[in-house]
Short mmCIF file of C-alpha atoms and ligand atoms in Angstrom, two decimals:
data_model
loop_
_atom_site.label_atom_id
_atom_site.label_comp_id
_atom_site.label_asym_id
_atom_site.label_seq_id
_atom_site.Cartn_x
_atom_site.Cartn_y
_atom_site.Cartn_z
CA MET A 1 -72.54 0.03 -16.72
CA LYS A 2 -72.27 3.18 -18.83
CA LEU A 3 -69.55 5.51 -17.58
CA ASP A 4 -70.44 9.08 -16.68
CA SER A 5 -68.90 12.29 -17.91
CA ILE A 6 -68.08 15.06 -15.51
CA GLY A 7 -70.73 17.36 -17.09
CA ASP A 8 -71.22 20.56 -15.15
CA TRP A 9 -70.12 19.09 -11.81
CA LYS A 10 -67.52 21.10 -9.93
CA ARG A 11 -65.87 19.97 -6.72
CA THR A 12 -67.16 21.95 -3.76
CA HIS A 13 -65.11 20.26 -1.02
CA TYR A 14 -62.20 17.92 -0.50
CA SER A 15 -62.94 14.99 1.80
CA THR A 16 -61.30 16.63 4.79
CA ASP A 17 -63.38 19.82 4.35
CA VAL A 18 -66.49 17.79 5.13
CA LYS A 19 -66.91 18.45 8.85
CA PRO A 20 -69.80 18.17 11.36
CA GLU A 21 -70.08 21.99 11.27
CA ILE A 22 -71.54 21.81 7.74
CA ASP A 23 -74.22 19.31 8.71
CA GLY A 24 -77.07 19.42 6.17
CA LYS A 25 -75.06 21.10 3.40
CA GLU A 26 -74.97 19.70 -0.13
CA VAL A 27 -71.44 18.86 -1.29
CA THR A 28 -69.88 17.60 -4.51
CA LEU A 29 -66.87 15.34 -3.98
CA PHE A 30 -64.49 13.70 -6.44
CA GLY A 31 -62.07 10.91 -5.75
CA TRP A 32 -61.56 7.16 -5.76
CA VAL A 33 -63.16 4.25 -3.97
CA LYS A 34 -60.79 3.15 -1.24
CA GLU A 35 -63.01 0.51 0.29
CA VAL A 36 -66.56 -0.80 0.08
CA ARG A 37 -68.26 -2.47 3.02
CA ASP A 38 -71.77 -3.79 3.61
CA LEU A 39 -73.52 -3.86 6.94
CA GLY A 40 -77.13 -5.02 6.96
CA GLY A 41 -79.10 -2.66 4.79
CA ILE A 42 -76.31 -0.14 4.50
CA ARG A 43 -73.38 0.11 2.07
CA PHE A 44 -70.37 2.14 3.12
CA ILE A 45 -68.08 3.59 0.47
CA ILE A 46 -64.84 5.16 1.58
CA LEU A 47 -64.03 7.91 -0.90
CA GLN A 48 -60.38 8.94 -1.03
CA ASP A 49 -58.98 12.11 -2.52
CA ARG A 50 -55.55 13.66 -2.14
CA GLU A 51 -56.46 15.22 1.19
CA GLY A 52 -57.86 12.13 2.93
CA THR A 53 -61.05 10.08 3.10
CA ILE A 54 -64.74 10.50 3.79
CA GLN A 55 -67.43 7.90 4.38
CA ILE A 56 -70.29 7.81 1.88
CA THR A 57 -73.18 6.01 3.54
CA VAL A 58 -75.81 4.44 1.31
CA PRO A 59 -78.96 3.40 3.26
CA ARG A 60 -80.38 0.99 0.71
CA LYS A 61 -84.00 1.79 1.39
CA LYS A 62 -83.64 5.55 1.37
CA VAL A 63 -81.73 6.24 -1.85
CA SER A 64 -82.85 6.29 -5.47
CA SER A 65 -82.60 3.09 -7.49
CA GLU A 66 -79.89 4.70 -9.64
CA VAL A 67 -77.71 5.54 -6.61
CA LEU A 68 -78.27 2.04 -5.31
CA SER A 69 -77.28 0.27 -8.52
CA LYS A 70 -74.23 2.49 -8.96
CA SER A 71 -73.07 1.99 -5.39
CA ASP A 72 -73.50 -1.79 -5.83
CA PHE A 73 -71.28 -1.65 -8.92
CA LEU A 74 -68.37 0.15 -7.22
CA GLN A 75 -65.01 -1.53 -6.65
CA LYS A 76 -61.68 -0.36 -5.27
CA ARG A 77 -59.99 2.45 -7.24
CA TYR A 78 -63.02 3.32 -9.34
CA SER A 79 -62.90 7.03 -10.02
CA ILE A 80 -66.14 8.64 -8.90
CA GLY A 81 -68.06 11.79 -8.08
CA VAL A 82 -70.60 12.01 -5.28
CA ARG A 83 -73.18 14.70 -4.73
CA GLY A 84 -74.97 14.42 -1.42
CA LEU A 85 -75.87 15.79 1.96
CA VAL A 86 -73.48 16.07 4.89
CA GLN A 87 -74.73 14.35 8.01
CA LYS A 88 -73.33 14.42 11.53
CA THR A 89 -72.86 10.96 12.98
CA ASP A 90 -71.30 9.15 15.92
CA ILE A 91 -70.24 6.13 13.90
CA THR A 92 -67.31 7.53 11.93
CA PRO A 93 -64.04 8.69 13.54
CA ARG A 94 -64.48 12.16 12.02
CA GLY A 95 -68.08 12.46 13.21
CA VAL A 96 -69.49 12.99 9.75
CA GLU A 97 -70.68 11.13 6.64
CA VAL A 98 -72.27 11.97 3.30
CA ILE A 99 -75.61 10.55 2.14
CA PRO A 100 -75.48 10.45 -1.68
CA LYS A 101 -78.19 11.94 -3.88
CA GLU A 102 -76.26 11.21 -7.07
CA ILE A 103 -73.17 9.15 -7.93
CA LYS A 104 -71.10 9.46 -11.10
CA ILE A 105 -68.75 6.68 -12.13
CA PHE A 106 -66.02 8.13 -14.32
CA ASN A 107 -63.92 5.01 -14.65
CA THR A 108 -63.51 1.47 -13.44
CA ALA A 109 -60.27 -0.23 -12.34
CA ALA A 110 -58.75 -3.68 -12.66
CA PHE A 111 -60.38 -6.19 -10.32
CA GLN A 112 -56.99 -7.50 -9.21
CA LEU A 113 -54.66 -4.63 -8.42
CA PRO A 114 -50.90 -5.35 -8.27
CA ILE A 115 -50.56 -3.95 -4.75
CA ASP A 116 -52.96 -3.21 -1.92
CA VAL A 117 -53.20 0.56 -1.60
CA THR A 118 -54.96 0.40 1.73
CA GLY A 119 -51.62 -0.74 3.14
CA LYS A 120 -53.23 -3.72 4.90
CA THR A 121 -51.08 -6.15 2.91
CA PRO A 122 -47.75 -4.35 2.60
CA ALA A 123 -45.79 -4.97 -0.60
CA GLY A 124 -42.00 -4.92 -1.07
CA LEU A 125 -40.38 -1.79 -2.44
CA GLU A 126 -39.62 -3.29 -5.88
CA ALA A 127 -43.24 -4.40 -6.37
CA ARG A 128 -44.40 -0.99 -5.21
CA LEU A 129 -42.08 0.82 -7.62
CA ASP A 130 -43.20 -1.42 -10.49
CA ALA A 131 -46.75 -0.20 -9.87
CA ARG A 132 -45.69 3.29 -8.88
CA ALA A 133 -48.72 5.23 -10.15
CA LEU A 134 -50.89 3.07 -7.89
CA ASP A 135 -48.33 2.96 -5.08
CA LEU A 136 -48.32 6.76 -4.99
CA CYS A 137 -52.02 6.64 -4.01
CA GLN A 138 -51.11 5.23 -0.59
CA ASP A 139 -51.57 7.65 2.29
CA GLU A 140 -47.91 7.46 3.25
CA ASN A 141 -46.74 8.34 -0.22
CA ILE A 142 -49.14 11.23 -0.54
CA ALA A 143 -47.78 12.45 2.80
CA ILE A 144 -44.14 12.11 1.64
CA PHE A 145 -44.67 14.18 -1.47
CA LYS A 146 -46.69 16.81 0.37
CA VAL A 147 -43.79 17.18 2.80
CA GLN A 148 -41.41 17.42 -0.16
CA HIS A 149 -43.64 20.05 -1.75
CA THR A 150 -43.65 22.05 1.50
CA ALA A 151 -39.85 21.82 1.71
CA VAL A 152 -39.34 23.06 -1.85
CA ASP A 153 -41.90 25.81 -1.47
CA THR A 154 -40.30 26.94 1.80
CA ILE A 155 -36.78 26.98 0.38
CA ARG A 156 -37.83 28.77 -2.79
CA ASN A 157 -39.63 31.50 -0.84
CA PHE A 158 -36.78 31.80 1.66
CA LEU A 159 -34.31 32.33 -1.17
CA PHE A 160 -36.60 34.83 -2.92
CA GLU A 161 -36.77 36.78 0.33
CA LYS A 162 -32.99 36.80 0.58
CA GLY A 163 -32.76 38.31 -2.91
CA PHE A 164 -31.87 35.20 -4.94
CA ILE A 165 -33.01 34.96 -8.56
CA GLU A 166 -34.26 31.63 -9.88
CA VAL A 167 -32.42 30.43 -13.00
CA HIS A 168 -32.59 27.48 -15.38
CA THR A 169 -29.31 26.23 -16.79
CA PRO A 170 -28.79 23.68 -19.61
CA ARG A 171 -29.18 19.98 -18.99
CA ILE A 172 -27.41 19.04 -22.23
CA ILE A 173 -23.77 20.00 -21.92
CA ALA A 174 -20.48 19.54 -23.73
CA SER A 175 -18.11 18.76 -20.81
CA ALA A 176 -18.19 17.39 -17.28
CA THR A 177 -18.83 19.66 -14.31
CA GLU A 178 -18.07 17.33 -11.42
CA GLY A 179 -15.07 15.53 -12.90
CA GLY A 180 -15.00 12.93 -15.64
CA ALA A 181 -16.67 10.07 -13.79
CA ALA A 182 -20.38 9.33 -13.57
CA LEU A 183 -21.45 11.06 -16.81
CA PHE A 184 -24.25 9.96 -19.09
CA SER A 185 -23.57 10.62 -22.74
CA VAL A 186 -26.21 11.47 -25.34
CA ASN A 187 -26.18 11.67 -29.10
CA TYR A 188 -26.42 15.33 -29.92
CA PHE A 189 -26.93 15.45 -33.68
CA LYS A 190 -23.54 14.22 -34.88
CA ARG A 191 -21.70 15.13 -31.70
CA LYS A 192 -21.34 13.59 -28.27
CA ALA A 193 -22.95 15.51 -25.45
CA PHE A 194 -23.59 14.76 -21.79
CA LEU A 195 -26.40 15.10 -19.28
CA ALA A 196 -25.47 17.72 -16.68
CA GLN A 197 -24.30 16.40 -13.31
CA SER A 198 -24.93 19.78 -11.70
CA PRO A 199 -25.38 23.43 -12.73
CA GLN A 200 -21.99 24.19 -11.18
CA LEU A 201 -20.19 25.97 -14.00
CA TYR A 202 -23.24 27.91 -15.18
CA LYS A 203 -24.25 29.03 -11.71
CA GLU A 204 -20.72 30.32 -11.17
CA GLN A 205 -20.84 32.27 -14.43
CA LEU A 206 -24.28 33.68 -13.62
CA ILE A 207 -23.16 35.38 -10.41
CA MET A 208 -21.16 37.80 -12.60
CA SER A 209 -24.47 39.29 -13.75
CA LEU A 210 -27.24 38.22 -11.36
CA GLU A 211 -25.05 37.98 -8.21
CA LYS A 212 -27.31 35.65 -6.21
CA VAL A 213 -28.90 32.77 -8.10
CA PHE A 214 -30.62 29.51 -7.33
CA GLU A 215 -31.86 26.58 -9.33
CA ILE A 216 -34.06 23.63 -8.43
CA GLY A 217 -34.10 20.83 -10.96
CA PRO A 218 -33.02 17.35 -12.00
CA PHE A 219 -29.37 16.40 -12.57
CA PHE A 220 -27.84 13.15 -13.67
CA ARG A 221 -25.09 10.91 -12.32
CA ALA A 222 -24.16 7.58 -13.87
CA GLU A 223 -23.86 6.10 -10.37
CA GLU A 224 -22.32 2.64 -10.34
CA SER A 225 -22.90 2.36 -6.61
CA HIS A 226 -26.30 0.92 -5.78
CA THR A 227 -26.95 2.37 -2.34
CA ARG A 228 -29.93 3.60 -0.36
CA ARG A 229 -28.91 7.23 -0.91
CA HIS A 230 -27.88 7.41 -4.57
CA LEU A 231 -30.02 7.89 -7.65
CA SER A 232 -29.00 8.34 -11.29
CA GLU A 233 -31.38 11.28 -11.56
CA PHE A 234 -31.87 13.48 -8.52
CA ILE A 235 -33.25 16.93 -7.78
CA SER A 236 -30.63 19.43 -6.75
CA ILE A 237 -31.32 22.70 -4.96
CA ASP A 238 -28.36 24.87 -5.92
CA ILE A 239 -27.38 28.36 -4.87
CA GLU A 240 -24.46 30.54 -5.84
CA GLN A 241 -23.60 33.96 -4.44
CA ALA A 242 -21.14 36.66 -5.48
CA PHE A 243 -18.97 38.47 -2.92
CA ALA A 244 -19.37 35.68 -0.39
CA ASP A 245 -17.26 32.91 1.12
CA ALA A 246 -17.92 29.46 2.54
CA GLU A 247 -18.89 30.74 5.99
CA ASP A 248 -21.46 33.15 4.49
CA VAL A 249 -23.19 30.39 2.56
CA MET A 250 -22.93 27.93 5.46
CA GLN A 251 -24.86 30.44 7.57
CA LEU A 252 -27.47 30.68 4.83
CA LEU A 253 -27.64 26.89 4.58
CA GLU A 254 -28.17 26.31 8.30
CA ARG A 255 -30.92 28.94 8.31
CA VAL A 256 -32.56 27.26 5.35
CA MET A 257 -32.47 23.93 7.21
CA GLN A 258 -33.86 25.39 10.42
CA HIS A 259 -36.61 27.18 8.51
CA VAL A 260 -37.55 24.06 6.54
CA CYS A 261 -37.70 21.93 9.69
CA ARG A 262 -39.83 24.52 11.48
CA THR A 263 -42.21 24.95 8.55
CA VAL A 264 -42.63 21.23 7.93
CA LYS A 265 -43.17 20.64 11.65
CA GLU A 266 -45.90 23.29 11.72
CA LYS A 267 -47.56 22.85 8.33
CA CYS A 268 -47.29 19.10 7.86
CA ARG A 269 -48.63 17.83 11.20
CA ASN A 270 -51.10 15.45 9.57
CA GLU A 271 -48.51 14.15 7.10
CA LEU A 272 -45.96 13.56 9.87
CA THR A 273 -48.62 11.70 11.86
CA VAL A 274 -49.34 9.47 8.84
CA LEU A 275 -45.59 8.89 8.48
CA LYS A 276 -45.15 8.29 12.23
CA HIS A 277 -42.22 10.67 12.12
CA LYS A 278 -41.14 13.67 14.18
CA VAL A 279 -39.16 16.63 12.88
CA GLU A 280 -37.20 18.64 15.45
CA VAL A 281 -36.24 22.26 14.82
CA PRO A 282 -32.44 22.38 15.09
CA GLU A 283 -30.66 25.09 17.04
CA LEU A 284 -28.18 27.40 15.33
CA PRO A 285 -25.32 27.47 14.74
CA PHE A 286 -24.76 23.88 13.60
CA LYS A 287 -21.55 22.22 14.78
CA ARG A 288 -18.63 22.91 12.46
CA LEU A 289 -16.19 20.02 12.62
CA THR A 290 -13.00 20.09 10.62
CA TYR A 291 -11.86 17.10 8.60
CA ASP A 292 -8.97 16.69 11.07
CA GLU A 293 -11.36 16.68 14.04
CA VAL A 294 -13.50 14.06 12.34
CA LEU A 295 -10.43 11.85 11.85
CA ARG A 296 -9.55 12.28 15.55
CA ASP A 297 -13.14 11.48 16.65
CA LEU A 298 -13.10 8.36 14.48
CA LYS A 299 -9.70 7.27 15.81
CA ARG A 300 -11.12 7.46 19.32
CA GLU A 301 -13.87 5.12 18.12
CA GLY A 302 -11.25 2.71 16.79
CA ILE A 303 -11.52 3.72 13.12
CA GLU A 304 -8.23 4.87 11.67
CA ILE A 305 -8.31 6.76 8.37
CA PRO A 306 -5.03 7.94 6.84
CA TRP A 307 -5.02 11.72 6.37
CA GLY A 308 -6.26 12.75 2.95
CA GLU A 309 -8.43 9.71 2.33
CA ASP A 310 -12.17 9.79 1.85
CA ILE A 311 -14.32 8.85 4.81
CA PRO A 312 -15.98 5.49 4.07
CA THR A 313 -19.66 4.87 4.75
CA PRO A 314 -19.18 2.70 7.89
CA ALA A 315 -17.08 5.52 9.41
CA PHE A 316 -19.83 8.00 8.56
CA ARG A 317 -22.30 5.74 10.35
CA THR A 318 -20.15 5.92 13.48
CA LEU A 319 -19.91 9.68 13.07
CA GLY A 320 -23.70 9.87 12.75
CA LYS A 321 -24.02 8.18 16.16
CA LEU A 322 -21.69 10.77 17.70
CA HIS A 323 -23.58 13.63 16.03
CA PRO A 324 -27.19 12.55 15.61
CA TYR A 325 -28.59 15.62 13.80
CA PHE A 326 -27.04 18.33 11.59
CA TYR A 327 -23.30 19.13 11.51
CA PHE A 328 -20.86 20.57 9.02
CA ILE A 329 -17.54 19.04 8.04
CA LYS A 330 -15.18 21.67 6.69
CA ASP A 331 -11.48 22.17 5.88
CA TRP A 332 -11.30 19.08 3.65
CA PRO A 333 -8.06 18.09 1.95
CA THR A 334 -7.99 20.08 -1.29
CA HIS A 335 -7.43 17.03 -3.48
CA SER A 336 -10.57 15.35 -2.11
CA LYS A 337 -12.87 18.11 -3.37
CA ALA A 338 -13.85 19.24 -6.87
CA PHE A 339 -11.46 21.41 -8.89
CA TYR A 340 -13.50 24.59 -8.42
CA ILE A 341 -13.23 24.61 -4.60
CA LYS A 342 -10.78 27.22 -3.33
CA PRO A 343 -7.66 26.02 -1.47
CA LYS A 344 -7.08 27.90 1.79
CA ASP A 345 -4.78 30.89 1.37
CA ASP A 346 -2.76 29.99 4.50
CA ASN A 347 -2.63 26.24 3.84
CA PRO A 348 -3.35 25.15 0.26
CA ASP A 349 -3.42 21.46 1.25
CA LEU A 350 -6.80 22.23 2.83
CA CYS A 351 -9.71 23.83 1.05
CA GLU A 352 -12.75 25.93 1.78
CA GLY A 353 -15.17 23.17 0.85
CA PHE A 354 -17.75 21.82 3.31
CA ASP A 355 -20.38 19.15 3.63
CA LEU A 356 -23.57 19.45 5.62
CA MET A 357 -24.29 16.13 7.26
CA TRP A 358 -27.52 14.79 8.70
CA GLN A 359 -26.53 11.85 10.89
CA TRP A 360 -24.41 9.73 8.53
CA ILE A 361 -25.79 11.11 5.27
CA GLU A 362 -24.39 14.02 3.29
CA LEU A 363 -27.29 16.38 2.66
CA SER A 364 -25.42 19.16 0.95
CA SER A 365 -21.97 20.23 -0.11
CA GLY A 366 -20.46 23.52 -1.14
CA GLY A 367 -17.67 25.94 -0.59
CA THR A 368 -15.80 29.04 -1.60
CA ARG A 369 -14.93 28.85 -5.29
CA ILE A 370 -11.74 29.64 -7.08
CA ALA A 371 -12.08 33.04 -8.79
CA SER A 372 -8.57 33.10 -10.36
CA LYS A 373 -8.33 31.61 -13.85
CA LYS A 374 -4.68 30.67 -13.33
CA LEU A 375 -5.40 28.75 -10.15
CA LEU A 376 -8.44 27.09 -11.72
CA ILE A 377 -6.31 25.79 -14.61
CA LYS A 378 -3.75 24.48 -12.11
CA ARG A 379 -6.47 22.68 -10.15
CA LEU A 380 -7.99 21.21 -13.32
CA LYS A 381 -4.61 19.75 -14.24
CA GLU A 382 -4.05 18.42 -10.71
CA GLN A 383 -7.38 16.61 -11.02
CA GLU A 384 -6.26 15.21 -14.38
CA LEU A 385 -8.90 17.17 -16.26
CA ASN A 386 -8.11 18.82 -19.56
CA PRO A 387 -8.36 22.65 -19.37
CA GLU A 388 -9.08 22.62 -23.12
CA SER A 389 -12.44 20.92 -22.42
CA PHE A 390 -13.31 23.79 -20.08
CA LYS A 391 -12.18 26.62 -22.35
CA HIS A 392 -15.62 28.24 -22.60
CA HIS A 393 -16.00 28.21 -18.85
CA LEU A 394 -12.47 29.50 -18.34
CA LYS A 395 -13.18 32.41 -20.66
CA ALA A 396 -15.72 33.72 -18.15
CA PHE A 397 -12.86 34.18 -15.71
CA ASP A 398 -11.50 36.95 -17.99
CA PHE A 399 -14.71 38.94 -17.59
CA GLY A 400 -14.39 40.04 -13.96
CA MET A 401 -15.10 36.99 -11.81
CA PRO A 402 -15.75 38.13 -8.22
CA PRO A 403 -15.13 36.06 -5.08
CA HIS A 404 -18.08 33.69 -4.75
CA ALA A 405 -19.44 30.66 -2.94
CA GLY A 406 -22.40 28.31 -3.04
CA TRP A 407 -23.87 24.93 -2.20
CA ALA A 408 -26.27 22.26 -3.38
CA ILE A 409 -28.77 20.25 -1.36
CA GLY A 410 -30.05 16.90 -2.65
CA LEU A 411 -33.83 17.23 -2.42
CA GLU A 412 -34.45 13.49 -2.06
CA ARG A 413 -31.95 13.21 0.79
CA LEU A 414 -33.59 16.18 2.47
CA THR A 415 -36.95 14.47 2.02
CA MET A 416 -35.58 11.25 3.57
CA MET A 417 -34.59 13.28 6.60
CA LEU A 418 -37.91 15.09 6.85
CA THR A 419 -40.03 11.96 6.43
CA GLY A 420 -37.87 9.38 8.20
CA ARG A 421 -37.56 7.14 5.13
CA GLU A 422 -34.48 4.97 4.80
CA ASN A 423 -34.33 4.36 1.08
CA ILE A 424 -34.02 7.28 -1.33
CA ARG A 425 -36.20 5.42 -3.86
CA GLU A 426 -39.19 5.92 -1.58
CA VAL A 427 -38.92 9.69 -1.82
CA ALA A 428 -38.43 10.00 -5.59
CA LEU A 429 -41.67 9.87 -7.60
CA TYR A 430 -40.18 7.67 -10.32
CA PRO A 431 -36.69 6.72 -9.12
CA ARG A 432 -33.90 6.04 -11.57
CA ASP A 433 -30.95 3.86 -10.63
CA LYS A 434 -28.59 1.48 -12.37
CA PHE A 435 -31.26 -1.20 -12.52
CA ARG A 436 -34.40 0.86 -12.84
CA LEU A 437 -35.42 2.84 -15.88
CA ILE A 438 -39.17 2.15 -15.71
CA PRO A 439 -41.87 3.11 -14.98
P1 AMO B 1 -22.30 17.09 -4.77
O1 AMO B 1 -21.79 16.21 -5.83
O2 AMO B 1 -21.82 16.81 -3.38
O3 AMO B 1 -21.90 18.61 -5.04
O4 AMO B 1 -23.88 17.08 -4.78
C1 AMO B 1 -24.61 17.95 -3.96
C2 AMO B 1 -25.69 17.20 -3.19
O5 AMO B 1 -26.54 16.54 -4.11
C3 AMO B 1 -26.96 15.30 -3.58
N1 AMO B 1 -26.53 14.22 -4.47
C4 AMO B 1 -27.25 13.12 -4.76
N2 AMO B 1 -28.45 12.72 -4.34
C5 AMO B 1 -28.91 11.55 -4.81
N3 AMO B 1 -28.24 10.76 -5.68
C6 AMO B 1 -27.03 11.12 -6.13
N4 AMO B 1 -26.39 10.34 -7.00
C7 AMO B 1 -26.48 12.36 -5.66
N5 AMO B 1 -25.33 13.02 -5.90
C8 AMO B 1 -25.38 14.14 -5.17
C9 AMO B 1 -26.33 15.16 -2.21
C10 AMO B 1 -25.15 16.09 -2.30
O6 AMO B 1 -24.77 16.59 -1.05
N6 AMO B 1 -21.66 21.24 -7.48
C11 AMO B 1 -21.57 20.68 -6.15
C12 AMO B 1 -22.34 21.51 -5.15
C13 AMO B 1 -21.72 22.86 -4.88
O7 AMO B 1 -20.53 22.92 -4.53
O8 AMO B 1 -22.47 23.85 -4.99
C14 AMO B 1 -22.12 19.26 -6.19
O9 AMO B 1 -22.74 18.83 -7.12
O10 AMO B 1 -27.27 15.61 -1.26
#
């Protein structure tokens, strides 16, 4: 069969705009064949677009021979256009169908697809990721990325309203931002460069001019650990604010979270139904636990962690059972946090860094930053980092660095929370981890 070109056709409606109220109207739809069924003298084509599906009903005896031969040719995933009349009906769940006057076939698809996009025969995650472009056509995946889109849009607008300026910092950098570990190196002409782990140093410098900045973009971590919440490339939502401390930015963060939950709950009802997931709007303020309190809570649960040590994942799981939604952990031991986090003035063994937890998963971390160059150099040395490698960053601290604070949210982890998915790979379009570099 000769393939059609789009010609002068323009889409008039998405599938879900076709409702009984527009009975009798002519519509032009574009999409893909999700299913084809035959019943007596009638052929049913389920057309899918990004908004949903609509039934195209082809009564064999009442359509032109061209429509008939084209509809007979259709297979799953063919990309098509349909021009036809809307008709009210009792036989479809949505009470409506389209009777085609014309069908265009733009492209065919392989007869044997690597996975079943109708979801009737579920495939394993690895097989799905191998065929990701097709996998993303599944209703659940479309729903996940619409929720993610809503979350990003909501956060961006919220930050605009609060006076933050969106910035774009370099991804190719000369020295580590989050310590020496987990860096990818790249050949940069004849020099060695690295992929940025975060915009940390740049966002701190930018608050000297722009005062309140945010950035949403990919960052890179050479993660050795293959877990359900780590990627080698993830999207970070970063903010940094001048003349602010940890508590100021924690208040901003909890408001962001509440606002995102409320907006997703309201705007993404259909998506949440597809995902069989509920999002609750959390109450403010979130609990603020100190590191010491967490250790005490865990001890009561029979998990003893020596003071100063990191909290291992199984302990976080226990903590997540005690606190099943959002909570902060603050007042961490200074040595456990990055060099730029400010030690407390009254007890320098503790610092003004915090994590925002959702159940057992860290969604975000941040803190008050060090504004004194002298102290920053001391902390670099304590973390066995070479101040010489940070000399360009340190220079900025001679130019009038104000007190400042900030945080970063991992977008994929936020999406896991909002969509109820358990593996971070499901909520990244094309996930990258130690074992996966394609597609
Ligand atoms: P941190 O390293 O804690 O802090 O990262 C901030 C948030 O980013 C997410 N995240 C990741 N998500 C997926 N895969 C990863 N490998 C990964 N690593 C981090 C998490 C985490 O909470 N510069 C500081 C932030 C700041 O202080 O402003 C930073 O990068 O959700």
